[in-house]
One Martini backbone bead per residue (centre of mass of N, CA, C, O) as a GRO file, in nm:
protein
  125
    1MET     BB    1  -6.288  -3.238   3.726
    2TYR     BB    2  -6.481  -3.368   3.473
    3VAL     BB    3  -6.761  -3.515   3.364
    4ASP     BB    4  -6.915  -3.659   3.092
    5PRO     BB    5  -7.178  -3.640   2.947
    6PRO     BB    6  -7.394  -3.782   2.786
    7ALA     BB    7  -7.425  -3.951   2.496
    8PRO     BB    8  -7.522  -3.987   2.210
    9ARG     BB    9  -7.716  -4.257   2.047
   10PRO     BB   10  -7.676  -4.435   1.822
   11LYS     BB   11  -7.782  -4.628   1.594
   12GLY     BB   12  -7.852  -4.935   1.603
   13ARG     BB   13  -7.856  -5.237   1.426
   14ASN     BB   14  -8.157  -5.333   1.560
   15GLU     BB   15  -8.319  -5.082   1.561
   16GLU     BB   16  -8.668  -5.012   1.617
   17PRO     BB   17  -8.906  -4.826   1.610
   18PRO     BB   18  -9.178  -4.729   1.723
   19HIS     BB   19  -9.485  -4.865   1.851
   20SER     BB   20  -9.814  -4.842   1.718
   21THR     BB   21 -10.142  -4.846   1.762
   22PRO     BB   22 -10.393  -4.805   1.577
   23GLY     BB   23 -10.648  -4.625   1.538
   24ALA     BB   24 -10.915  -4.516   1.399
   25LEU     BB   25 -10.787  -4.282   1.215
   26GLU     BB   26 -10.512  -4.515   1.197
   27THR     BB   27 -10.493  -4.739   0.998
   28PRO     BB   28 -10.217  -4.690   0.929
   29GLN     BB   29  -9.885  -4.717   1.007
   30ARG     BB   30  -9.648  -4.552   1.093
   31ALA     BB   31  -9.396  -4.379   0.983
   32TRP     BB   32  -9.028  -4.424   1.059
   33GLU     BB   33  -8.740  -4.212   1.135
   34PHE     BB   34  -8.420  -4.142   1.193
   35ASN     BB   35  -8.328  -3.868   1.321
   36PRO     BB   36  -8.131  -3.610   1.192
   37ASP     BB   37  -8.069  -3.438   1.413
   38TYR     BB   38  -7.964  -3.656   1.611
   39GLU     BB   39  -7.746  -3.745   1.430
   40ARG     BB   40  -7.579  -3.475   1.418
   41LEU     BB   41  -7.523  -3.505   1.724
   42VAL     BB   42  -7.336  -3.746   1.704
   43VAL     BB   43  -7.140  -3.634   1.525
   44ALA     BB   44  -7.059  -3.402   1.677
   45TRP     BB   45  -6.956  -3.537   1.917
   46LYS     BB   46  -6.735  -3.692   1.765
   47THR     BB   47  -6.569  -3.442   1.662
   48VAL     BB   48  -6.523  -3.303   1.929
   49MET     BB   49  -6.364  -3.517   2.065
   50LEU     BB   50  -6.121  -3.541   1.873
   51GLN     BB   51  -6.044  -3.246   1.919
   52LEU     BB   52  -6.014  -3.243   2.218
   53ASP     BB   53  -5.800  -3.472   2.252
   54THR     BB   54  -5.600  -3.337   2.102
   55LEU     BB   55  -5.544  -3.087   2.276
   56ARG     BB   56  -5.501  -3.214   2.523
   57THR     BB   57  -5.236  -3.392   2.429
   58VAL     BB   58  -5.075  -3.143   2.375
   59LEU     BB   59  -5.089  -3.013   2.655
   60ASP     BB   60  -4.983  -3.251   2.827
   61LYS     BB   61  -4.699  -3.234   2.678
   62ALA     BB   62  -4.624  -2.941   2.744
   63TYR     BB   63  -4.648  -2.977   3.039
   64GLY     BB   64  -4.418  -3.205   3.072
   65LEU     BB   65  -4.196  -3.022   2.952
   66ALA     BB   66  -4.213  -2.780   3.138
   67LYS     BB   67  -4.168  -2.940   3.410
   68SER     BB   68  -3.903  -3.021   3.313
   69PRO     BB   69  -3.567  -2.962   3.418
   70GLN     BB   70  -3.447  -2.958   3.102
   71THR     BB   71  -3.601  -2.700   3.000
   72TRP     BB   72  -3.563  -2.557   3.262
   73ASP     BB   73  -3.323  -2.297   3.415
   74ALA     BB   74  -3.537  -2.100   3.512
   75PRO     BB   75  -3.779  -1.901   3.671
   76VAL     BB   76  -3.953  -1.851   3.428
   77GLY     BB   77  -4.094  -2.140   3.382
   78GLU     BB   78  -4.319  -2.125   3.585
   79ARG     BB   79  -4.495  -1.936   3.417
   80TYR     BB   80  -4.545  -2.123   3.167
   81VAL     BB   81  -4.664  -2.366   3.345
   82GLU     BB   82  -4.910  -2.187   3.442
   83ASP     BB   83  -5.026  -2.123   3.157
   84ILE     BB   84  -5.069  -2.437   3.093
   85ARG     BB   85  -5.251  -2.481   3.319
   86GLU     BB   86  -5.473  -2.285   3.227
   87TRP     BB   87  -5.533  -2.397   2.943
   88ARG     BB   88  -5.643  -2.666   3.054
   89THR     BB   89  -5.883  -2.559   3.247
   90ARG     BB   90  -6.018  -2.443   3.017
   91LEU     BB   91  -6.046  -2.690   2.827
   92ALA     BB   92  -6.222  -2.816   3.026
   93LEU     BB   93  -6.453  -2.619   3.056
   94TYR     BB   94  -6.523  -2.634   2.736
   95ARG     BB   95  -6.589  -2.921   2.716
   96HIS     BB   96  -6.821  -2.926   2.929
   97SER     BB   97  -6.994  -2.718   2.778
   98VAL     BB   98  -7.037  -2.862   2.497
   99LEU     BB   99  -7.120  -3.148   2.576
  100THR     BB  100  -7.370  -3.044   2.739
  101ALA     BB  101  -7.515  -2.925   2.495
  102ILE     BB  102  -7.541  -3.166   2.331
  103SER     BB  103  -7.670  -3.345   2.530
  104ASP     BB  104  -7.932  -3.166   2.591
  105GLU     BB  105  -8.022  -3.174   2.294
  106ALA     BB  106  -8.067  -3.460   2.274
  107ALA     BB  107  -8.264  -3.497   2.519
  108ASP     BB  108  -8.469  -3.284   2.319
  109THR     BB  109  -8.454  -3.521   2.097
  110PRO     BB  110  -8.591  -3.714   1.889
  111ARG     BB  111  -8.495  -4.033   1.770
  112TRP     BB  112  -8.795  -4.049   1.638
  113VAL     BB  113  -8.969  -3.977   1.326
  114GLN     BB  114  -9.198  -3.886   1.109
  115ALA     BB  115  -9.251  -3.986   0.791
  116THR     BB  116  -9.308  -3.842   0.467
  117ALA     BB  117  -9.200  -4.069   0.301
  118ASN     BB  118  -9.452  -4.288   0.221
  119ALA     BB  119  -9.700  -4.175   0.314
  120PRO     BB  120 -10.032  -4.191   0.366
  121HIS     BB  121 -10.279  -4.011   0.169
  122ALA     BB  122 -10.594  -3.920   0.122
  123PHE     BB  123 -10.488  -3.681  -0.090
  124PRO     BB  124 -10.377  -3.700  -0.377
  125GLY     BB  125 -10.150  -3.455  -0.572
   0.00000   0.00000   0.00000
């Protein structure tokens, strides 16, 4: 069984953008916004988790029913139990790879980016 990688953190209710001290060429302080690409990763994680949990629940239920002696009264039943067990293993591998991909991408994506709207410009036009 795999342990899920760290999930991308949604923006906190009171979370503030990074503070930078203005330098010589940066008189106004930079305007920041929560990175929309990072937000998409948060949404993707939540969406994928719901779907994966639904699939796991359905497979676990089918596996429990298949193992029940009331369901199968023939040796062929063990073949179906093995098939479902393999599907559960594949789903666990798939879950791990998809969540790892999202987690790795979130680790490489900045949470805050400089905003282009309302940013001061030297030459308006």
